[in-house]
Amino acid sequence: MKSTLPILAIFAASATFAQQTDPQSNSDAKATADYMGNSTGLTRSLKISNQPGSLGQNRPEGDDPSQVIRPVPPKKVEPSEFQNFIKYATGKNLAVFGSEFFSNTPSSFAPLQNTPVPSEYILGPGDEVLVHAWGSVDIDYRATVDRNGVINIPTIGSVTLAGVKAGDADAVIKSSVAKLYRDVAVSVTFGRLRAITVYVVGQANKPGSYTVSGFSTLVTALLASGGPSATGSMRNVQVKRNGKVVGSLDMYTFLAKGDKSNDVKLQDGDTIYIPPAFGHVALMGKVNVPAVYELKSANETLSSMLEVAGGLPVIADPRRAFLERIEPGKSQPRSVEDFALNKVGLAKTLKNGDVLTVASITPEFSNAVSLRGNVGQQLRVPFKAGMRIRDLIPNREALMTRASIERQNYEGKEADGDTSPAFGDNTRFRLNDTSSISSRIGNLIDDVNWDYAVIERVDRDTLNVSLIPFNLGKAMEDPANSDNVLLQPGDSVTVFSQNDIQVPIAKRKVFARVEGEVNVPGVYQMSPGETLQSLIAKAGGTTTNAYLFGTEFYREQVRKEQQANLEKAVRRLESQMRSENAKAAANDSGGQDPAAIAAKLKAAQEASAQAIAKMHELKATGRISFGLAANDENFDTLPVLKLENGDHLVVPSRPDFVHVFGAVNQESSMIWRKGGSVGKYLADAGPTSEADLENVFVLRANGTVLSSTGRGWFSSGNSAELMPGDSIVVPEKLNKESAYKTFTNGLKDWAQILSGFGITAAAIKSLRQ
């Protein structure tokens, strides 16, 4: 027992010394010696720690709000006078090169807690050190380098760390521990590192003092300060320490090349000085980075400046560059010169205020011949001496367009929502009534206009364009034919389809579709000039159920014309409704309740808008009305109409109904009876008290409109016989309360108009709903 007393005395003395000399020590710091009995005697275990919890546990790291640097909010950088001059002279807003780097300044700068500390980092007052040791002594101690540059560890004493590199801290502390204990392993890590204050002055965007991390560099501080102002230098930023310049940085080497080798490590109290820029030049036109650039010295060459700008793009024309120069001492201070960007031109010395514009190459081929239009692929091929049309178009397959191939690939797809390719052009199918595959037959390819193609030739001396037409069909059939024209460099050859330039009817293809009550419905190829009768004959004639009066005939070209006229009519009606609503609002007397008047007008406007919306939804069908008489039963009475490609004939069977809708008690479809008149069907349907029987009209199955011409359908003098499929429309009595009522009461007139667009009775009926 006595043998342990000297050791305890040494331990107590060391602990007392540490408490007296370490200002960082407090009641949390402790040094204890524990003794445990075992079979052989007493074993000593010394622990030195000021950490809470078990050995090796560090207290949580957190951001110290006092060390978070929040810079002044960035202010709007005003353009320099030179930038304003460039805008005035050229209309271009050019930024100063590198200004974007400083435009994304972080909202705060805080000492980094979790990044590795560089081994070259020099420790100093304020840095936090975490000492871990194990072996004959266990140490888990956190200390901060004091203003004298030392840390104090209980039982170990003072260890000087100021000026020591971070990578050497392990060895320095281990050396101090080894003076008292043997067989000890030491590991040193770092907590919060000190912050330093630097000053940014001169032509800075935001001059002032900034607190940054202890291992910040000149670039870090510049970023925190927003960089140089519009007139400040990026190419000669200086760091001053104790009144002397200890380093300078050309930011262009960093921004343009990523070279940060001249970056300066900052120390507390350093001053960053941004002098005025030596001068500025503008690079415009075809340069990779058009901007305002700073001159570093009076010897700056065009070559070095273009290197900073990333050089020239491939479309720049090195043969022509224009340099505008300002020489204030002359009577005409502005001058311009042009030169090539060769060795001599690139060696030119730039001056403050220079504006360099690099021209673009002319996108013209000196040795090419172009093929375009109704071809498989638009081509630009090199010209060869003796080249002719057949060399450019080797075979007819080269004239099959991609759209034609696409339509062939789509053939046979029946999936719902399948958008099938179009016929007659390079778009999609626009079918008049169905998306069935039958409507696609015969339209797989775009027919070529073999009679006419053209060469466009430009005279480079006069810049005149001449057209050289030729017969493409003859050129393809016989290479020796004169239509196999000799080509020249720069020629453009255009091939047309029969839809681009319409050919005579005799040269057009004709595929017509017939369906319904014919013996062999289908799509038939017709010869130019053939008629409806020829189509019915090819289909094997009509069946016994064919209903001549209701025969429907559709044509695509007519549909397009009908749709255009329908849209014009709807726009005219829309304008009329707006005018009627305005008149109604002006004519309302002041004696009525204003709220009631407003509600009435609003309701009328909403009703008008709904009616117009329904009208906009109507689509023309392209139906052509034959105006057949009710007693016509022979299909030879059909008009002799020459067929066109895409024509569609529908021969229906005779329906069994007559339809009645409008101002009747029961809108219905009634069984057709031979000899039944309009009056008879109206009596069966039961007109309402609001029915305008003077203006009842009939939409006939043959596509025409039949009206009573004001005499009424119940009079003995007007008892027209109805045919199967006819529709009777009963309008309401005239009511001038709103433009919508005017529209509905005038539905008869509109029905007559709409029937001319091929609009069906069902579509007209929907306008009343």
XYZ file of C-alpha atoms in Angstrom, residues 39-643:
605
model
C -5.271 -12.027 -7.672
C -1.855 -10.584 -8.252
C -2.275 -7.159 -6.720
C -3.372 -3.681 -7.747
C -3.609 -2.428 -11.365
C -3.706 1.271 -12.236
C -6.025 2.707 -15.045
C -5.600 6.465 -15.647
C -8.300 8.339 -17.633
C -8.084 11.975 -18.726
C -11.298 13.385 -20.196
C -13.454 16.507 -20.303
C -16.091 14.855 -22.536
C -19.546 13.894 -21.273
C -20.486 10.204 -21.277
C -18.202 7.287 -21.883
C -14.700 7.506 -23.267
C -14.600 8.327 -26.945
C -17.963 10.099 -27.041
C -17.729 13.643 -28.317
C -20.282 16.271 -27.522
C -22.537 17.036 -30.498
C -21.256 19.387 -33.111
C -23.465 22.354 -33.912
C -23.367 25.568 -35.844
C -22.183 28.482 -33.823
C -24.483 31.357 -34.753
C -21.826 33.844 -33.808
C -19.566 32.497 -36.547
C -22.158 32.493 -39.353
C -21.337 35.266 -41.773
C -24.302 36.819 -43.539
C -23.059 39.183 -46.234
C -24.851 42.270 -47.348
C -27.676 41.355 -49.786
C -26.361 41.670 -53.338
C -27.133 44.943 -54.993
C -27.934 45.362 -58.643
C -24.713 45.829 -60.597
C -25.019 48.871 -62.792
C -23.473 48.552 -66.270
C -20.322 50.475 -66.948
C -20.116 53.382 -69.358
C -18.416 51.108 -71.860
C -21.270 48.600 -71.639
C -23.777 51.407 -72.193
C -21.738 52.537 -75.193
C -21.811 49.035 -76.670
C -25.575 48.879 -76.265
C -25.993 52.280 -77.893
C -23.636 51.461 -80.777
C -24.718 47.876 -81.510
C -27.991 47.263 -79.672
C -26.390 44.367 -77.770
C -26.340 43.943 -73.990
C -22.933 42.447 -73.233
C -22.055 41.252 -69.738
C -18.576 41.601 -68.269
C -16.802 38.273 -68.590
C -16.788 36.470 -65.232
C -19.584 38.523 -63.667
C -21.866 35.478 -63.635
C -19.459 33.741 -61.269
C -20.175 36.351 -58.615
C -23.903 36.647 -59.274
C -24.701 33.469 -57.302
C -23.271 34.565 -53.976
C -24.429 32.217 -51.160
C -26.837 33.649 -48.610
C -24.398 32.915 -45.783
C -20.805 31.845 -45.191
C -20.123 29.704 -42.158
C -16.945 27.914 -41.045
C -17.172 24.419 -42.415
C -17.599 21.736 -39.748
C -17.462 18.482 -41.661
C -14.839 19.038 -44.339
C -11.345 17.566 -43.963
C -8.767 20.004 -42.644
C -5.882 20.433 -45.097
C -2.622 19.047 -43.759
C -0.962 22.368 -44.633
C -3.416 24.339 -42.497
C -1.532 26.360 -39.848
C -3.055 26.104 -36.403
C -3.593 29.244 -34.404
C -5.619 30.814 -31.585
C -9.283 29.816 -31.665
C -8.831 26.422 -33.323
C -10.429 23.517 -31.462
C -8.373 20.332 -31.013
C -9.710 16.899 -30.025
C -6.987 14.712 -28.471
C -7.490 10.932 -28.258
C -4.860 8.643 -26.704
C -4.852 5.076 -25.440
C -2.337 2.703 -23.933
C -0.808 3.360 -20.511
C -3.035 6.425 -20.342
C -6.463 7.075 -21.860
C -7.086 10.618 -23.069
C -10.313 11.984 -24.552
C -9.878 15.711 -24.293
C -11.191 18.781 -26.162
C -9.125 21.967 -25.989
C -9.000 25.310 -27.788
C -5.744 26.993 -28.726
C -5.556 30.083 -26.527
C -4.230 33.501 -27.454
C -0.752 32.358 -26.475
C -0.905 29.556 -28.990
C -1.022 26.662 -26.497
C -3.453 24.065 -25.167
C -3.349 22.584 -21.661
C -4.047 18.892 -21.035
C -4.368 17.689 -17.406
C -1.332 15.683 -16.222
C 0.381 16.465 -19.551
C 0.755 20.196 -19.275
C 0.996 22.891 -21.943
C 1.474 22.024 -25.586
C 2.327 24.770 -28.069
C 0.353 24.431 -31.332
C 0.410 27.929 -32.831
C 2.243 27.804 -36.135
C 2.063 24.001 -36.282
C 0.645 22.441 -39.442
C -2.483 20.376 -38.984
C -0.689 17.333 -40.360
C 2.017 17.617 -37.677
C -0.296 18.023 -34.652
C -0.265 14.273 -33.862
C 3.492 14.189 -33.552
C 3.724 17.368 -31.443
C 1.121 16.216 -28.898
C 2.493 12.657 -28.819
C 5.931 14.067 -28.047
C 4.525 15.880 -25.000
C 2.595 12.819 -23.790
C 5.638 10.567 -24.246
C 7.569 12.639 -21.689
C 5.345 11.168 -18.955
C 3.905 7.956 -20.381
C 5.195 5.160 -22.502
C 3.431 2.985 -25.045
C 0.762 5.572 -25.845
C -0.925 5.970 -29.262
C -2.186 9.476 -30.032
C -4.766 10.666 -32.559
C -5.645 14.325 -33.067
C -8.758 15.602 -34.855
C -10.206 19.077 -35.149
C -13.485 20.645 -34.146
C -14.440 24.192 -34.944
C -11.700 26.148 -36.613
C -11.123 29.792 -36.055
C -12.712 32.435 -38.258
C -10.640 35.274 -39.623
C -11.541 38.799 -40.651
C -10.435 40.185 -43.992
C -11.110 43.548 -45.623
C -12.230 44.018 -49.218
C -11.555 47.504 -50.586
C -11.135 49.308 -53.871
C -13.411 48.739 -56.864
C -15.414 46.022 -55.121
C -19.059 45.295 -55.681
C -19.632 45.208 -51.898
C -16.598 46.598 -50.064
C -16.329 45.975 -46.332
C -15.024 43.556 -43.720
C -15.830 39.858 -43.995
C -15.451 36.989 -41.568
C -14.473 33.783 -43.343
C -13.140 30.361 -42.448
C -9.586 30.136 -41.239
C -8.470 28.254 -44.326
C -10.241 30.488 -46.833
C -8.435 31.802 -49.884
C -8.593 34.932 -51.991
C -11.221 33.383 -54.318
C -13.444 32.530 -51.331
C -13.331 36.093 -50.065
C -14.011 37.539 -53.510
C -17.055 35.320 -53.826
C -18.295 36.475 -50.425
C -17.885 40.117 -51.408
C -19.623 39.809 -54.792
C -16.433 40.320 -56.766
C -15.223 43.441 -58.542
C -17.602 46.166 -59.670
C -18.186 46.927 -63.344
C -15.049 49.083 -63.378
C -12.949 46.916 -61.049
C -10.164 44.616 -62.155
C -10.443 40.845 -62.205
C -6.945 40.476 -63.539
C -4.889 42.084 -60.781
C -6.600 41.396 -57.449
C -4.041 41.975 -54.679
C -3.657 40.681 -51.115
C -1.886 43.064 -48.748
C -0.485 42.002 -45.393
C 1.290 44.345 -43.009
C 1.375 47.013 -45.721
C 2.994 44.805 -48.353
C 1.556 42.977 -51.355
C 1.977 39.266 -50.613
C 0.172 37.943 -53.672
C -2.001 38.788 -56.671
C -4.450 36.812 -58.739
C -5.592 36.984 -62.354
C -9.171 35.653 -62.120
C -9.200 34.989 -65.867
C -6.727 32.116 -65.430
C -9.170 30.584 -62.946
C -12.428 31.360 -64.788
C -11.199 30.458 -68.271
C -8.764 27.620 -67.500
C -9.603 26.462 -63.985
C -6.052 27.278 -62.828
C -6.108 28.150 -59.126
C -2.402 27.769 -58.503
C -1.924 31.499 -57.776
C -4.742 31.625 -55.250
C -3.571 33.193 -51.978
C -4.142 31.635 -48.517
C -5.633 34.364 -46.339
C -4.664 35.283 -42.796
C -6.487 37.277 -40.180
C -6.347 41.005 -40.966
C -5.463 40.652 -44.655
C -6.646 43.369 -47.035
C -7.929 42.487 -50.478
C -7.477 45.371 -52.853
C -9.314 45.500 -56.196
C -7.733 48.195 -58.386
C -9.488 49.823 -61.352
C -9.378 47.794 -64.572
C -6.666 48.772 -67.029
C -9.220 48.821 -69.851
C -11.994 46.888 -71.539
C -12.686 45.528 -75.008
C -15.792 43.880 -76.465
C -15.800 40.650 -78.450
C -18.919 40.176 -80.575
C -20.229 38.138 -83.447
C -19.092 34.561 -83.877
C -17.005 34.050 -80.766
C -17.733 31.316 -78.261
C -18.390 33.720 -75.385
C -19.411 37.215 -76.552
C -18.766 39.598 -73.660
C -16.837 42.611 -72.397
C -13.281 41.558 -71.519
C -10.693 43.258 -69.376
C -7.241 44.133 -70.678
C -4.453 43.134 -68.331
C -1.852 45.425 -69.850
C -1.106 47.586 -72.864
C 0.475 44.563 -74.579
C -2.639 42.364 -74.627
C -2.982 40.716 -78.051
C -6.065 39.559 -79.875
C -4.805 35.982 -79.720
C -4.613 35.919 -75.904
C -8.027 37.533 -75.575
C -9.661 35.018 -77.928
C -8.053 32.255 -75.880
C -9.850 33.586 -72.784
C -13.098 33.756 -74.787
C -12.852 30.082 -75.663
C -11.703 30.633 -79.215
C -13.895 30.747 -82.296
C -16.774 28.427 -83.175
C -16.612 26.409 -86.346
C -19.036 28.761 -88.133
C -16.776 31.788 -87.604
C -15.169 33.161 -90.750
C -11.462 33.708 -89.957
C -11.074 35.623 -93.197
C -13.103 38.618 -91.986
C -12.973 40.373 -88.634
C -13.862 43.998 -87.973
C -12.141 46.091 -85.309
C -13.776 49.324 -84.187
C -11.423 51.635 -82.292
C -11.924 54.785 -80.259
C -9.200 57.467 -80.452
C -10.507 60.489 -78.510
C -7.742 62.801 -79.719
C -8.915 62.747 -83.334
C -11.651 64.835 -84.908
C -13.371 61.606 -85.889
C -12.660 59.479 -82.819
C -14.202 56.253 -84.147
C -12.683 54.182 -86.927
C -13.031 50.637 -88.224
C -10.726 48.235 -90.023
C -11.150 44.723 -91.315
C -8.526 42.002 -91.419
C -8.094 38.249 -91.420
C -7.555 36.296 -88.219
C -4.250 34.927 -89.453
C -0.916 35.060 -87.677
C -0.575 38.794 -88.308
C -4.150 39.584 -87.359
C -4.041 37.580 -84.130
C -0.886 39.418 -83.093
C -2.667 42.787 -83.144
C -2.484 44.706 -79.876
C -5.831 45.657 -78.407
C -6.594 49.055 -76.903
C -9.101 50.227 -74.351
C -12.515 50.628 -75.998
C -11.902 48.293 -78.948
C -14.897 46.377 -80.328
C -14.065 43.246 -82.312
C -16.745 41.599 -84.455
C -16.036 38.240 -86.053
C -18.136 37.513 -89.132
C -19.962 34.241 -89.778
C -19.245 32.021 -92.711
C -21.806 32.106 -95.505
C -23.817 28.837 -95.297
C -23.497 28.284 -99.022
C -22.120 25.227 -100.715
C -19.763 25.893 -103.560
C -19.758 22.304 -104.808
C -23.217 20.918 -103.981
C -26.430 20.038 -105.810
C -29.671 19.819 -103.798
C -32.715 17.585 -104.233
C -35.964 18.442 -102.485
C -39.741 18.184 -102.672
C -41.662 14.942 -103.203
C -38.637 12.684 -102.702
C -37.649 9.919 -100.345
C -34.955 12.007 -98.730
C -33.902 15.619 -99.080
C -30.335 15.467 -100.342
C -27.333 17.693 -100.764
C -24.695 15.834 -102.747
C -21.291 16.893 -104.051
C -21.232 18.121 -107.625
C -19.200 16.202 -110.132
C -18.293 17.287 -113.624
C -20.830 16.026 -116.155
C -23.484 15.395 -113.485
C -27.079 15.063 -114.753
C -30.585 14.539 -113.333
C -30.253 10.747 -113.426
C -27.080 10.968 -111.350
C -29.035 12.844 -108.683
C -32.157 10.620 -108.966
C -30.869 7.137 -109.848
C -34.293 5.402 -109.910
C -38.003 5.940 -109.284
C -37.828 4.419 -105.811
C -35.862 7.467 -104.715
C -39.078 9.464 -105.222
C -41.172 7.470 -102.723
C -41.662 9.803 -99.797
C -41.236 8.856 -96.170
C -44.921 9.622 -95.633
C -45.794 7.051 -98.297
C -43.647 4.441 -96.588
C -45.215 5.337 -93.266
C -48.703 4.830 -94.658
C -47.710 1.420 -95.976
C -46.357 0.449 -92.572
C -49.559 1.593 -90.880
C -51.814 -0.434 -93.191
C -53.819 -3.091 -91.374
C -53.739 -1.484 -87.906
C -57.242 -1.610 -86.476
C -56.560 -0.626 -82.855
C -58.864 1.919 -81.289
C -57.455 5.394 -81.487
C -55.056 4.455 -84.289
C -54.125 7.620 -86.148
C -53.718 6.493 -89.726
C -51.543 8.292 -92.258
C -53.115 10.725 -94.685
C -53.814 10.330 -98.347
C -52.679 12.753 -101.002
C -50.192 14.625 -98.847
C -47.491 14.110 -96.226
C -49.878 14.376 -93.255
C -52.409 12.028 -91.718
C -55.663 10.651 -93.168
C -58.593 13.029 -92.879
C -61.554 10.749 -93.433
C -64.982 12.266 -94.067
C -67.039 9.679 -92.223
C -65.093 6.703 -91.005
C -61.673 5.523 -89.965
C -62.140 2.114 -91.580
C -59.363 0.636 -93.621
C -61.483 0.836 -96.791
C -61.048 4.603 -96.842
C -57.283 4.151 -97.135
C -57.283 1.946 -100.200
C -55.493 3.413 -103.198
C -53.742 6.181 -101.283
C -50.545 4.498 -100.158
C -48.185 6.691 -102.127
C -48.012 10.322 -103.178
C -48.340 10.409 -106.952
C -45.418 12.155 -108.608
C -45.942 14.846 -111.199
C -43.901 13.191 -113.931
C -44.542 15.935 -116.478
C -42.975 18.791 -114.570
C -39.958 19.222 -112.322
C -37.714 22.252 -112.112
C -34.111 23.287 -111.555
C -33.411 26.572 -109.777
C -30.094 28.052 -110.826
C -28.443 31.153 -109.370
C -26.084 33.279 -111.433
C -23.346 34.194 -108.935
C -22.322 37.243 -110.975
C -25.753 38.879 -111.238
C -27.582 37.037 -108.418
C -30.418 36.341 -110.824
C -32.428 33.136 -110.442
C -33.468 31.182 -113.512
C -35.881 28.232 -113.700
C -35.148 25.271 -115.930
C -38.222 22.995 -116.201
C -37.903 19.431 -117.475
C -40.036 16.323 -117.941
C -39.092 14.041 -115.066
C -40.788 11.007 -116.571
C -38.786 11.239 -119.799
C -35.556 11.787 -117.898
C -36.164 8.616 -115.873
C -37.142 6.532 -118.901
C -34.234 7.470 -121.166
C -30.904 8.808 -119.842
C -30.106 9.999 -123.365
C -33.198 12.204 -123.460
C -32.656 15.953 -123.453
C -34.739 16.176 -120.261
C -31.870 14.490 -118.437
C -30.476 17.996 -117.910
C -26.798 18.727 -117.259
C -26.424 20.155 -113.746
C -24.192 22.909 -112.407
C -22.781 23.553 -108.908
C -25.385 25.143 -106.644
C -28.418 23.826 -108.578
C -31.565 22.966 -106.595
C -33.838 20.326 -108.128
C -37.478 20.233 -106.958
C -39.857 17.319 -107.585
C -43.604 17.878 -107.174
C -46.502 15.613 -106.309
C -49.832 15.827 -108.097
C -51.185 17.606 -105.026
C -48.471 20.261 -105.107
C -49.342 21.229 -108.678
C -52.609 19.753 -109.916
C -52.375 17.850 -113.149
C -55.202 17.493 -115.702
C -58.056 15.164 -114.751
C -57.034 12.765 -117.469
C -53.694 12.218 -115.693
C -54.986 11.839 -112.147
C -55.589 8.560 -110.397
C -59.175 7.950 -109.305
C -60.106 5.574 -106.496
C -63.790 5.734 -105.538
C -65.651 3.917 -102.781
C -69.195 2.616 -103.029
C -71.048 0.882 -100.231
C -74.527 -0.009 -99.085
C -77.126 -1.537 -101.383
C -74.911 -2.546 -104.286
C -74.046 -6.116 -105.166
C -70.276 -5.806 -104.617
C -69.434 -2.856 -102.314
C -65.776 -1.822 -102.340
C -63.092 0.556 -103.537
C -62.617 0.677 -107.310
C -59.979 2.197 -109.529
C -61.738 4.299 -112.124
C -60.485 5.710 -115.372
C -60.409 9.488 -115.688
C -63.774 10.769 -116.907
C -65.840 7.847 -115.584
C -69.100 8.685 -113.785
C -71.330 7.528 -110.940
C -73.104 5.145 -113.280
C -69.744 3.537 -114.132
C -68.986 3.080 -110.434
C -72.352 1.421 -109.762
C -71.837 -0.825 -112.762
C -68.400 -1.925 -111.484
C -70.049 -2.719 -108.159
C -72.469 -5.074 -109.902
C -75.450 -2.719 -109.888
C -77.874 -1.977 -107.075
C -79.873 -4.449 -105.042
C -83.634 -4.573 -104.819
C -83.457 -2.799 -101.447
C -81.641 0.256 -102.805
C -83.261 3.578 -101.842
C -82.486 6.066 -104.608
C -84.074 9.075 -102.893
C -81.715 8.779 -99.889
C -78.524 8.196 -101.890
C -75.549 10.069 -100.379
C -72.477 11.238 -102.251
C -69.385 12.729 -100.565
C -66.330 14.500 -101.984
C -63.262 15.613 -100.051
C -62.739 18.858 -101.950
C -66.377 19.797 -101.376
C -65.976 19.044 -97.663
C -63.074 21.489 -97.413
C -65.070 24.216 -99.169
C -68.157 23.535 -97.061
C -66.136 23.683 -93.841
C -64.583 27.017 -94.797
C -67.998 28.496 -95.649
C -69.537 27.052 -92.493
C -66.920 28.733 -90.346
C -67.582 32.055 -92.081
C -71.343 31.661 -91.478
C -70.842 30.882 -87.793
C -68.602 33.922 -87.372
C -71.268 36.055 -89.045
C -73.931 34.652 -86.687
C -71.666 35.277 -83.691
C -71.284 38.931 -84.705
C -75.038 39.213 -85.198
C -75.714 37.819 -81.734
C -73.319 40.260 -80.105
C -75.085 43.110 -81.913
C -78.526 41.876 -80.826
C -77.391 41.559 -77.208
C -76.008 45.093 -77.276
C -79.280 46.427 -78.703
C -81.286 44.576 -76.075
C -79.152 46.078 -73.300
C -79.612 49.597 -74.736
C -83.379 49.255 -75.212
C -84.215 48.033 -71.699
C -86.191 50.751 -69.930
C -85.120 52.209 -66.632
C -88.497 51.412 -65.035
C -87.579 47.781 -64.457
C -85.520 46.425 -61.628
C -81.846 46.882 -62.638
C -80.894 43.566 -61.024
C -83.608 41.766 -62.990
C -82.482 43.419 -66.220
C -78.870 42.449 -65.561
C -79.838 38.849 -64.807
C -81.970 38.715 -67.961
C -79.146 40.047 -70.134
C -76.648 37.670 -68.544
C -78.933 34.710 -69.224
C -79.380 35.816 -72.836
C -75.619 36.168 -73.296
C -74.952 32.746 -71.791
C -77.596 31.171 -74.022
C -76.089 32.877 -77.060
C -72.611 31.670 -76.111
C -73.865 28.099 -75.738
C -75.570 28.247 -79.135
C -72.417 29.554 -80.793
C -70.317 26.883 -79.065
C -72.591 24.199 -80.515
C -72.339 25.778 -83.938
C -68.547 25.705 -83.732
C -68.698 21.966 -83.105
C -70.487 21.311 -86.403
C -68.335 19.734 -89.107
C -69.093 19.701 -92.808
C -69.373 16.261 -94.383
C -68.798 17.058 -98.035
C -72.205 15.671 -99.078
C -73.471 16.730 -102.488
C -77.262 16.789 -102.798
C -78.602 15.350 -106.067
C -82.065 16.912 -105.559
C -83.790 13.716 -106.723
C -87.566 13.675 -107.015
C -89.551 11.529 -104.617
C -90.903 9.386 -107.447
C -87.488 8.698 -109.025
C -86.675 5.002 -108.762
C -84.206 4.436 -111.610
C -80.538 4.981 -110.798
C -80.001 6.065 -114.383
C -81.555 9.366 -113.311
C -78.489 10.139 -111.175
C -76.579 13.125 -112.542
C -73.712 12.383 -114.910
C -70.955 13.380 -112.479
C -67.317 12.689 -113.258
C -65.575 10.963 -110.386
